Amino acid sequence: MTDILRRTGLALGLPLVLFVVWWVTSAGSENFFLPPLADILAAFTATWTADRFAADVLPSLVRLAAGYAIAAVLGIALGVLVGSLPRVRAAFEPVLEFLRAIPPPVLVPILMLIAGIGDGMKVAVIVSGCVWPILLNTVEGVRAVDPVLADTCRSYGIGGAARLRHLVLRSASPQMVAGLRQALSLGIILMVISEMFAASTGLGFTIIQFQRSFAIPEMWSGIILLGLTGFALSLIFKFFEARVLAWYHGLRRAERGRS
Amino acid sequence: MSTIMGDATATTGLPEGQAPDTAQRSRRLAPATWPYGLLGLLVFAAVLEVVPRLGLVPERYLPPMSRIVAALAEEAASPALWTAVGETMKAWAIGLAIAVAAAVLVGVIIGSVPFLLAATSSTIEFLRPIPSVALIPLAVLMYGTGIESTLMLVIYASFWQVLIQVLYGVQDVDPVAMDTARSYRLGRFGRIRHVTWPTALPYIVTGVRLAAAVALVLAISGELIIGSPGLGHEISQAQSGGAVAVMYALVVVTGLIGVLINLVFRMVERRLLAWHTSVRGEAV
């Protein structure tokens, strides 16, 4: 019991201290850019009403989800293909290395040119940025399949879909999840950037709009909402990872315990 | 529960950096693969040339490869491009350096004191996933379109990348090695220097390599959105001016910079960690 209390205390202590410090130091702040925290929180509840949520936050999240899902399917499918064929991999590697090295935000102006400033452009930006970490990590994971397991599969005559599902995807999944995790934080960044660069709705657009109209407490509340969104998405991802990779983490722990 | 979670995240933090057996295999294959790679690049370039020429994609969206290369050559002859590259690299280098120094210092301190680690982990877990681009409006208000705005984004984004790796690394210290150092009466500083640092170094180097890529992304985003001078700004100007070939040429430049940064950091990694098993194995 005391252990639980101690741990909650440790987990909540610093955030609480920081919150109080922010509250106290900003109270009665005359600085136009750093309004009192009380004002920001008041603006938060006033600004992010259900209507606003449906009009601005939801479209952003839907675009992110769509782009992320497409990138995941595309990245894993291509990654498995490229990873299991050594010659194809050799041919693709330099091109992929180059395409990955292009900072994804520069694609915003390009895709804007091609797809306008609608939803399609934003989803395309998210896809074209998120696909690389997923693709390259999948290639690495597929390539690193344990040769003993691969041989075992072959001697048992396991091939085709069963081999793909039970051997290739399974043993590459830790790498894939690592790629998916990188892609998620990239996806959030791209969602915001694509909206900041050109949009008429969305979280990024709204925040920039507040900043341009000098609605400072509202702007701060938007930044906080964006932060909370990032935090919530990473929590969901952690939950997903703990479920999908439970076998892997157990394996790692057992190996560590033994060595 | 918290130790289990800590362990779980620590192990998945690793796979990006340390894959000795795959590295070894690629090394063995290396001499035979480069013709395929060259072929791949040539085919890629040919597709980019042919697709717009055949009209599959209108030329005003995607000019043929040869026009992009011509624009690149023209740009390369003008000092404007090199100033922009210089500005971008300046923001990248300064931001990365500050972030790495701060993250290593903070990480080693927090990581070596169990109480601090327990007290800060919830805060770190909260602050880390906040997308750094959320700071753009704040940066614009505080610093306008100067380099400081971009620096702020670069530092925020790269700081967490490195800090997390440092924390994993510091926690990965072998308890036996630590006890041995203690029985040899190494002081706190001596233990950090001779036990903690070598253990954490591979993690730190991985963190810095990841941060270097992220820093470039954020430097370019900052320039693109905020408009501080640099390649990102040039790209958005080329786009709004309708100079499509120039825009693509600039994008190619950013890609080349990215590749270069990757290559340099991989080389540094091999040099710095020549003693480490993951690299030693590769050389055999």
Coordinates of C-alpha atoms in Angstrom, one line a residue:
Chain A
M1 CA 0.0 0.0 0.0
T2 CA 2.7 2.4 1.0
D3 CA 4.6 1.4 -2.1
I4 CA 1.7 2.3 -4.3
L5 CA 1.3 5.7 -2.5
R6 CA 5.0 6.3 -2.9
R7 CA 4.9 5.5 -6.6
T8 CA 1.9 7.7 -7.3
G9 CA 3.6 10.4 -5.3
L10 CA 6.7 10.2 -7.5
A11 CA 4.6 10.1 -10.7
L12 CA 2.5 13.0 -9.8
G13 CA 4.9 15.1 -7.7
L14 CA 7.0 16.8 -10.3
P15 CA 4.1 17.5 -12.7
L16 CA 2.2 19.0 -9.8
V17 CA 5.2 21.1 -8.8
L18 CA 5.7 22.3 -12.3
F19 CA 2.0 23.2 -12.7
V20 CA 2.0 25.2 -9.4
V21 CA 5.2 27.0 -10.4
W22 CA 3.7 27.9 -13.8
W23 CA 0.5 29.0 -12.1
V24 CA 2.2 31.1 -9.5
T25 CA 4.9 32.7 -11.7
S26 CA 2.5 33.5 -14.5
A27 CA -0.3 34.9 -12.2
G28 CA -0.7 38.6 -12.8
S29 CA 1.8 38.3 -15.7
E30 CA 2.0 41.6 -17.6
N31 CA 3.9 40.0 -20.5
F32 CA 1.5 39.9 -23.4
F33 CA 3.0 36.7 -24.8
L34 CA 3.0 34.8 -21.5
P35 CA -0.5 35.1 -20.1
P36 CA -1.4 33.8 -16.7
L37 CA -2.1 30.0 -16.6
A38 CA -5.6 30.8 -15.2
D39 CA -6.4 32.7 -18.4
I40 CA -5.1 29.9 -20.6
L41 CA -7.2 27.3 -18.9
A42 CA -10.2 29.5 -19.1
A43 CA -9.5 30.0 -22.8
F44 CA -9.1 26.3 -23.1
T45 CA -12.6 25.4 -21.9
A46 CA -14.1 28.3 -23.8
T47 CA -12.3 27.5 -27.1
W48 CA -12.3 23.8 -27.4
T49 CA -16.0 23.2 -27.3
A50 CA -17.7 20.2 -28.8
D51 CA -18.5 22.1 -32.0
R52 CA -14.9 23.2 -32.4
F53 CA -13.8 19.7 -31.7
A54 CA -15.9 18.3 -34.4
A55 CA -15.0 21.1 -36.9
D56 CA -11.2 21.3 -36.3
V57 CA -9.8 18.5 -34.2
L58 CA -11.7 15.6 -35.7
P59 CA -10.8 16.3 -39.3
S60 CA -7.1 16.5 -38.3
L61 CA -7.3 13.2 -36.5
V62 CA -9.2 11.5 -39.3
R63 CA -6.6 12.6 -41.8
L64 CA -3.8 11.4 -39.6
A65 CA -5.5 8.0 -39.1
A66 CA -6.1 7.6 -42.8
G67 CA -2.6 8.6 -43.8
Y68 CA -1.0 6.5 -41.1
A69 CA -3.1 3.4 -41.9
I70 CA -2.2 3.7 -45.6
A71 CA 1.4 4.2 -44.8
A72 CA 1.4 1.1 -42.5
V73 CA -0.2 -1.2 -45.1
L74 CA 2.0 0.1 -47.9
G75 CA 5.2 0.1 -45.8
I76 CA 4.7 -3.4 -44.5
A77 CA 3.6 -4.9 -47.8
L78 CA 6.5 -3.4 -49.8
G79 CA 8.9 -4.0 -46.9
V80 CA 8.1 -7.7 -46.8
L81 CA 8.4 -7.9 -50.6
V82 CA 11.7 -6.0 -50.8
G83 CA 13.1 -7.7 -47.7
S84 CA 12.6 -11.2 -48.9
L85 CA 14.1 -10.8 -52.3
P86 CA 17.8 -10.0 -51.9
R87 CA 18.3 -8.7 -55.5
V88 CA 15.3 -6.5 -55.3
R89 CA 16.6 -5.2 -52.0
A90 CA 20.0 -4.5 -53.5
A91 CA 18.4 -2.6 -56.3
F92 CA 16.1 -0.6 -54.2
E93 CA 18.4 0.2 -51.3
P94 CA 20.1 3.4 -52.6
V95 CA 16.9 4.8 -53.9
L96 CA 15.1 4.1 -50.6
E97 CA 18.0 5.6 -48.6
F98 CA 17.7 8.8 -50.7
L99 CA 14.0 9.0 -50.5
R100 CA 14.0 8.5 -46.8
A101 CA 16.7 11.2 -46.3
I102 CA 14.5 13.8 -47.9
P103 CA 12.9 15.7 -44.9
P104 CA 9.2 14.9 -45.3
P105 CA 8.0 18.5 -44.7
V106 CA 9.5 19.6 -48.1
L107 CA 6.9 17.4 -49.7
V108 CA 4.2 19.7 -48.5
P109 CA 4.8 22.3 -51.3
I110 CA 5.2 19.6 -53.9
L111 CA 2.0 17.7 -53.0
M112 CA 0.2 21.0 -52.7
L113 CA 1.1 21.6 -56.3
I114 CA -0.2 18.3 -57.4
A115 CA -3.1 17.7 -55.1
G116 CA -4.2 21.2 -54.2
I117 CA -4.8 22.1 -50.5
G118 CA -7.6 19.6 -49.8
D119 CA -7.7 16.5 -47.6
G120 CA -6.0 14.5 -50.3
M121 CA -2.9 16.6 -50.1
K122 CA -2.7 16.3 -46.3
V123 CA -3.2 12.6 -46.3
A124 CA -0.7 12.2 -49.1
V125 CA 1.9 14.2 -47.1
I126 CA 1.3 12.0 -44.0
V127 CA 1.6 8.8 -46.1
S128 CA 4.7 9.9 -47.9
G129 CA 6.4 10.8 -44.7
C130 CA 5.3 7.9 -42.6
V131 CA 5.9 5.2 -45.1
W132 CA 9.8 5.3 -45.0
P133 CA 10.5 4.4 -41.3
I134 CA 7.9 1.6 -41.6
L135 CA 9.2 0.3 -44.9
L136 CA 12.9 0.4 -44.0
N137 CA 12.3 -1.2 -40.6
T138 CA 10.2 -4.0 -42.1
V139 CA 13.0 -4.6 -44.7
E140 CA 15.5 -4.9 -41.8
G141 CA 13.2 -7.1 -39.8
V142 CA 12.4 -9.5 -42.7
R143 CA 16.1 -9.7 -43.6
A144 CA 17.0 -10.6 -40.1
V145 CA 14.7 -13.6 -39.8
D146 CA 16.5 -16.3 -37.8
P147 CA 18.0 -18.7 -40.4
V148 CA 17.5 -21.7 -38.2
L149 CA 13.8 -20.9 -38.0
A150 CA 13.7 -20.4 -41.8
D151 CA 15.3 -23.7 -42.3
T152 CA 13.0 -25.4 -39.9
C153 CA 10.1 -24.0 -41.8
R154 CA 11.5 -25.3 -45.0
S155 CA 12.0 -28.8 -43.7
Y156 CA 8.5 -28.9 -42.3
G157 CA 7.3 -27.8 -45.7
I158 CA 5.7 -24.7 -44.4
G159 CA 5.4 -22.2 -47.2
G160 CA 3.2 -19.5 -48.7
A161 CA 0.8 -17.7 -46.5
A162 CA 1.5 -19.8 -43.4
R163 CA 5.2 -19.1 -43.6
L164 CA 4.5 -15.4 -44.2
R165 CA 2.2 -15.2 -41.2
H166 CA 3.9 -17.4 -38.7
L167 CA 7.6 -16.8 -39.5
V168 CA 8.2 -13.7 -41.5
L169 CA 5.7 -11.3 -40.1
R170 CA 6.1 -12.6 -36.6
S171 CA 9.8 -12.4 -36.4
A172 CA 9.9 -9.0 -38.1
S173 CA 7.2 -7.5 -35.9
P174 CA 9.5 -6.0 -33.2
Q175 CA 11.2 -4.0 -36.0
M176 CA 7.9 -3.1 -37.6
V177 CA 6.6 -1.8 -34.4
A178 CA 9.7 0.3 -33.9
G179 CA 9.1 1.7 -37.4
L180 CA 5.4 2.3 -36.6
R181 CA 6.4 4.2 -33.5
Q182 CA 8.8 6.5 -35.4
A183 CA 6.1 7.0 -38.1
L184 CA 3.5 8.0 -35.5
S185 CA 5.5 10.9 -34.2
L186 CA 6.4 11.9 -37.7
G187 CA 2.8 11.6 -38.7
I188 CA 1.6 14.1 -36.0
I189 CA 4.3 16.5 -37.1
L190 CA 3.3 16.3 -40.7
M191 CA -0.4 16.6 -39.9
V192 CA 0.3 19.9 -38.1
I193 CA 2.7 21.2 -40.7
S194 CA 0.5 20.4 -43.7
E195 CA -2.3 22.4 -41.9
M196 CA -0.1 25.2 -40.9
F197 CA 1.2 25.6 -44.5
A198 CA -2.1 25.6 -46.2
A199 CA -5.5 24.7 -44.9
S200 CA -8.9 26.1 -43.9
T201 CA -9.6 23.6 -41.0
G202 CA -7.6 21.6 -38.6
L203 CA -5.7 21.9 -35.4
G204 CA -2.6 23.3 -36.9
F205 CA -4.5 25.8 -39.0
T206 CA -6.5 27.0 -35.9
I207 CA -3.4 27.5 -33.8
I208 CA -1.7 29.5 -36.4
Q209 CA -4.8 31.5 -36.9
F210 CA -4.9 32.3 -33.2
Q211 CA -1.3 33.4 -33.3
R212 CA -1.8 35.6 -36.3
S213 CA -4.7 37.3 -34.7
F214 CA -2.8 37.6 -31.4
A215 CA -5.3 35.6 -29.5
I216 CA -2.5 34.6 -27.2
P217 CA -4.3 32.6 -24.4
E218 CA -6.3 30.7 -27.1
M219 CA -3.0 30.0 -28.9
W220 CA -1.5 28.6 -25.7
S221 CA -4.6 26.5 -25.2
G222 CA -4.2 25.1 -28.7
I223 CA -0.5 24.2 -28.0
I224 CA -1.6 22.4 -24.9
L225 CA -4.3 20.5 -26.8
L226 CA -1.8 19.5 -29.4
G227 CA 0.6 18.3 -26.7
L228 CA -2.2 16.3 -25.1
T229 CA -3.1 14.8 -28.4
G230 CA 0.5 13.7 -28.9
F231 CA 0.6 12.3 -25.4
A232 CA -2.7 10.4 -25.8
L233 CA -1.6 8.9 -29.2
S234 CA 1.6 7.7 -27.7
L235 CA -0.3 6.1 -24.8
I236 CA -2.5 4.3 -27.2
F237 CA 0.5 3.2 -29.1
K238 CA 2.2 1.9 -26.0
F239 CA -1.0 -0.1 -25.2
F240 CA -1.0 -1.6 -28.7
E241 CA 2.7 -2.4 -28.5
A242 CA 2.3 -4.1 -25.1
R243 CA -0.4 -6.3 -26.6
V244 CA 1.2 -7.1 -29.9
L245 CA 4.7 -7.6 -28.7
A246 CA 3.9 -9.3 -25.3
W247 CA 5.6 -12.5 -26.5
Y248 CA 8.7 -10.5 -27.5
H249 CA 9.1 -8.6 -24.3
G250 CA 8.6 -11.8 -22.3
L251 CA 11.3 -13.5 -24.4
R252 CA 13.7 -10.6 -23.9
R253 CA 13.1 -10.6 -20.2
A254 CA 13.7 -14.4 -20.0
E255 CA 17.0 -14.0 -22.0
R256 CA 18.1 -11.2 -19.8
G257 CA 17.3 -13.1 -16.6
R258 CA 19.4 -16.0 -17.8
S259 CA 22.5 -14.2 -19.0
Chain B
M1 CA 4.8 -3.0 -12.8
S2 CA 6.9 0.1 -13.3
T3 CA 10.1 -2.0 -13.6
I4 CA 8.4 -4.3 -16.1
M5 CA 7.3 -1.3 -18.2
G6 CA 10.7 0.3 -17.9
D7 CA 12.3 -2.9 -19.1
A8 CA 9.9 -3.3 -22.0
T9 CA 10.5 0.2 -23.4
A10 CA 14.3 -0.2 -22.8
T11 CA 14.4 -3.3 -25.0
T12 CA 12.4 -1.9 -27.9
G13 CA 14.5 1.3 -27.7
L14 CA 17.4 -0.8 -28.9
P15 CA 16.6 -2.6 -32.2
E16 CA 17.2 0.5 -34.3
G17 CA 20.8 0.8 -33.3
Q18 CA 22.1 -2.6 -32.5
A19 CA 21.8 -5.3 -35.1
P20 CA 25.2 -6.9 -35.3
D21 CA 24.3 -10.0 -37.3
T22 CA 22.4 -8.2 -40.0
A23 CA 25.2 -5.6 -40.3
Q24 CA 27.7 -8.5 -40.7
R25 CA 25.6 -10.0 -43.4
S26 CA 25.2 -6.9 -45.4
R27 CA 29.0 -6.5 -45.2
R28 CA 29.5 -9.9 -46.7
L29 CA 27.1 -9.2 -49.5
A30 CA 28.4 -5.7 -50.1
P31 CA 30.8 -6.3 -53.0
A32 CA 28.2 -8.0 -55.1
T33 CA 25.3 -5.7 -54.5
W34 CA 26.4 -2.3 -55.7
P35 CA 25.8 -2.9 -59.4
Y36 CA 22.1 -3.6 -58.5
G37 CA 22.0 -0.4 -56.4
L38 CA 23.4 1.6 -59.3
L39 CA 20.9 -0.1 -61.6
G40 CA 18.1 0.9 -59.2
L41 CA 19.2 4.5 -59.2
L42 CA 19.4 4.6 -62.9
V43 CA 16.0 3.1 -63.4
F44 CA 14.6 5.5 -60.8
A45 CA 16.1 8.5 -62.7
A46 CA 14.9 7.1 -66.0
V47 CA 11.3 6.7 -64.7
L48 CA 11.4 10.3 -63.5
E49 CA 12.6 11.3 -67.0
V50 CA 10.1 9.3 -69.0
V51 CA 6.9 9.7 -66.9
P52 CA 6.6 13.4 -67.5
R53 CA 7.8 13.2 -71.1
L54 CA 5.1 10.7 -71.9
G55 CA 2.6 13.0 -70.3
L56 CA 1.5 10.5 -67.6
V57 CA 2.1 13.3 -65.1
P58 CA 1.8 16.9 -66.4
E59 CA 5.1 18.6 -66.7
R60 CA 4.0 21.5 -64.5
Y61 CA 3.7 19.0 -61.6
L62 CA 6.7 16.9 -62.3
P63 CA 9.3 18.2 -64.7
P64 CA 11.6 15.5 -66.4
M65 CA 14.7 14.5 -64.5
S66 CA 17.0 16.3 -67.0
R67 CA 15.2 19.6 -66.3
I68 CA 15.6 19.1 -62.6
V69 CA 19.3 18.3 -63.0
A70 CA 19.7 21.4 -65.2
A71 CA 18.0 23.5 -62.6
L72 CA 20.2 22.0 -59.9
A73 CA 23.3 22.8 -61.9
E74 CA 22.1 26.3 -62.4
E75 CA 21.3 26.7 -58.8
A76 CA 24.7 25.2 -57.7
A77 CA 26.4 28.0 -59.7
S78 CA 24.6 30.7 -57.8
P79 CA 25.8 31.8 -54.4
A80 CA 22.1 32.0 -53.2
L81 CA 21.8 28.2 -52.9
W82 CA 25.0 27.9 -50.9
T83 CA 23.9 30.7 -48.5
A84 CA 20.7 28.9 -48.0
V85 CA 22.5 25.6 -47.4
G86 CA 24.8 27.4 -45.0
E87 CA 21.8 28.8 -43.1
T88 CA 20.1 25.5 -42.8
M89 CA 23.2 23.7 -41.7
K90 CA 24.0 26.4 -39.2
A91 CA 20.5 26.0 -37.5
W92 CA 21.0 22.2 -37.7
A93 CA 24.4 22.2 -36.2
I94 CA 23.9 24.7 -33.4
G95 CA 20.5 23.2 -32.5
L96 CA 21.9 19.6 -32.5
A97 CA 25.0 20.6 -30.5
I98 CA 23.0 22.4 -27.8
A99 CA 20.4 19.6 -27.6
V100 CA 23.0 16.8 -27.4
A101 CA 25.1 18.6 -24.7
A102 CA 22.0 19.4 -22.6
A103 CA 20.5 15.9 -23.0
V104 CA 23.7 14.1 -22.1
L105 CA 24.3 16.2 -19.0
V106 CA 20.7 15.9 -17.8
G107 CA 20.5 12.3 -18.8
V108 CA 23.6 11.2 -16.9
I109 CA 22.5 13.1 -13.8
I110 CA 18.9 11.8 -13.8
G111 CA 19.9 8.4 -14.8
S112 CA 22.5 7.8 -12.1
V113 CA 20.2 8.9 -9.2
P114 CA 17.3 6.4 -8.9
F115 CA 15.1 9.0 -7.0
L116 CA 15.5 11.6 -9.8
L117 CA 14.7 8.9 -12.4
A118 CA 11.5 7.9 -10.6
A119 CA 10.5 11.5 -10.0
T120 CA 11.0 12.7 -13.5
S121 CA 9.9 9.7 -15.6
S122 CA 6.2 10.8 -15.7
T123 CA 7.1 14.3 -16.7
I124 CA 9.5 13.1 -19.4
E125 CA 6.9 10.7 -20.8
F126 CA 4.5 13.5 -21.0
L127 CA 6.7 16.1 -22.6
R128 CA 8.4 13.8 -25.1
P129 CA 5.5 13.0 -27.4
I130 CA 4.5 16.7 -27.6
P131 CA 5.1 17.4 -31.3
S132 CA 7.7 20.1 -31.5
V133 CA 5.9 21.8 -34.3
A134 CA 3.3 22.8 -31.7
L135 CA 5.9 25.4 -30.6
I136 CA 5.9 27.1 -34.0
P137 CA 3.4 29.8 -33.1
L138 CA 5.2 30.5 -29.8
A139 CA 8.6 30.6 -31.5
V140 CA 7.2 33.1 -34.1
L141 CA 5.8 35.4 -31.4
M142 CA 9.0 35.3 -29.3
Y143 CA 11.7 35.4 -32.0
G144 CA 10.0 36.4 -35.2
T145 CA 11.5 34.9 -38.3
G146 CA 15.0 34.8 -37.0
I147 CA 17.1 31.7 -36.7
E148 CA 16.2 31.5 -33.0
S149 CA 12.7 30.3 -33.9
T150 CA 14.0 27.4 -35.9
L151 CA 16.6 26.7 -33.3
M152 CA 14.0 26.3 -30.7
L153 CA 12.2 23.6 -32.7
V154 CA 15.4 21.8 -33.5
I155 CA 16.5 21.8 -29.9
Y156 CA 13.2 20.6 -28.5
A157 CA 12.9 17.8 -31.0
S158 CA 16.4 16.5 -30.8
F159 CA 16.7 16.9 -27.0
W160 CA 14.2 14.1 -26.2
Q161 CA 15.7 11.7 -28.8
V162 CA 19.0 11.9 -27.1
L163 CA 17.8 12.1 -23.5
I164 CA 15.8 8.9 -23.8
Q165 CA 18.7 7.0 -25.2
V166 CA 21.0 8.3 -22.5
L167 CA 18.5 7.2 -19.9
Y168 CA 18.3 3.7 -21.4
G169 CA 22.1 3.6 -21.6
V170 CA 22.7 4.7 -18.0
Q171 CA 20.2 2.1 -16.7
D172 CA 21.9 -0.6 -18.8
V173 CA 25.0 -0.5 -16.6
D174 CA 26.1 -4.0 -15.5
P175 CA 25.6 -4.2 -11.7
V176 CA 28.7 -6.4 -11.4
A177 CA 30.9 -3.8 -13.1
M178 CA 29.4 -1.1 -10.9
D179 CA 30.1 -3.2 -7.8
T180 CA 33.6 -4.0 -9.0
A181 CA 34.3 -0.3 -9.5
R182 CA 32.9 0.4 -6.0
S183 CA 35.1 -2.2 -4.4
Y184 CA 38.1 -0.6 -6.2
R185 CA 37.0 2.6 -4.4
L186 CA 36.3 4.6 -7.6
G187 CA 34.6 7.8 -6.6
R188 CA 31.3 9.0 -8.1
F189 CA 33.1 10.8 -10.9
G190 CA 35.4 7.8 -11.6
R191 CA 32.4 5.5 -11.8
I192 CA 30.6 7.7 -14.2
R193 CA 33.8 8.1 -16.3
H194 CA 34.8 4.4 -16.4
V195 CA 31.6 2.4 -16.0
T196 CA 28.6 4.5 -16.8
W197 CA 30.0 6.4 -19.8
P198 CA 31.3 3.4 -21.8
T199 CA 28.0 1.5 -21.2
A200 CA 25.9 4.5 -22.3
L201 CA 28.1 5.5 -25.2
P202 CA 26.5 3.2 -27.8
Y203 CA 23.1 4.3 -26.8
I204 CA 24.1 8.0 -26.9
V205 CA 25.6 7.6 -30.4
T206 CA 22.4 6.0 -31.6
G207 CA 20.4 8.8 -30.1
V208 CA 22.6 11.4 -31.7
R209 CA 22.3 9.8 -35.1
L210 CA 18.5 9.7 -34.8
A211 CA 18.5 13.3 -33.5
A212 CA 20.6 14.4 -36.4
A213 CA 18.0 13.3 -38.9
V214 CA 15.2 14.7 -36.8
A215 CA 17.0 18.0 -36.4
L216 CA 17.3 18.3 -40.2
V217 CA 13.6 17.7 -40.6
L218 CA 12.7 20.4 -38.0
A219 CA 15.3 22.9 -39.4
I220 CA 13.6 22.6 -42.8
S221 CA 10.1 22.7 -41.4
G222 CA 10.9 25.8 -39.4
E223 CA 12.2 27.5 -42.5
L224 CA 9.2 26.3 -44.5
I225 CA 6.5 27.5 -42.1
I226 CA 8.1 30.3 -40.2
G227 CA 10.2 31.6 -43.1
S228 CA 13.6 31.9 -41.4
P229 CA 16.3 32.0 -44.1
G230 CA 17.4 28.6 -45.4
L231 CA 16.5 25.8 -47.8
G232 CA 13.0 25.4 -46.6
H233 CA 12.3 29.1 -47.2
E234 CA 13.8 28.8 -50.7
I235 CA 11.6 25.9 -51.4
S236 CA 8.4 27.6 -50.4
Q237 CA 9.4 30.7 -52.5
A238 CA 10.2 28.5 -55.5
Q239 CA 6.8 26.9 -55.1
S240 CA 4.8 30.1 -54.8
G241 CA 6.8 31.6 -57.7
G242 CA 5.9 28.7 -59.9
A243 CA 9.6 27.7 -60.4
V244 CA 8.8 24.0 -60.3
A245 CA 12.1 22.6 -61.5
V246 CA 14.0 24.7 -59.0
M247 CA 11.7 23.5 -56.3
Y248 CA 12.5 19.9 -57.2
A249 CA 16.2 20.7 -57.4
L250 CA 16.1 22.1 -53.9
V251 CA 14.2 19.1 -52.6
V252 CA 17.0 16.9 -54.1
V253 CA 19.5 19.1 -52.3
T254 CA 17.8 18.5 -49.0
G255 CA 17.8 14.7 -49.7
L256 CA 21.5 14.8 -50.5
I257 CA 22.1 16.6 -47.2
G258 CA 20.1 14.0 -45.4
V259 CA 22.1 11.2 -47.0
L260 CA 25.3 12.9 -46.2
I261 CA 24.3 13.4 -42.6
N262 CA 23.4 9.7 -42.3
L263 CA 26.7 8.6 -43.9
V264 CA 28.8 10.9 -41.7
F265 CA 27.1 9.8 -38.5
R266 CA 27.3 6.1 -39.4
M267 CA 31.1 6.6 -39.9
V268 CA 31.4 8.5 -36.6
E269 CA 29.5 5.7 -34.9
R270 CA 31.9 3.1 -36.3
R271 CA 34.9 5.1 -35.2
L272 CA 33.7 5.9 -31.7
L273 CA 32.5 2.4 -31.0
A274 CA 35.4 0.5 -32.6
W275 CA 35.9 -1.2 -29.3
H276 CA 32.2 -2.3 -29.0
T277 CA 31.2 -5.8 -29.8
S278 CA 28.5 -4.7 -32.2
V279 CA 31.0 -2.9 -34.4
R280 CA 34.0 -5.2 -33.7
G281 CA 32.0 -8.1 -35.1
E282 CA 31.3 -6.2 -38.2
A283 CA 34.9 -5.7 -39.0
V284 CA 35.9 -9.4 -38.9

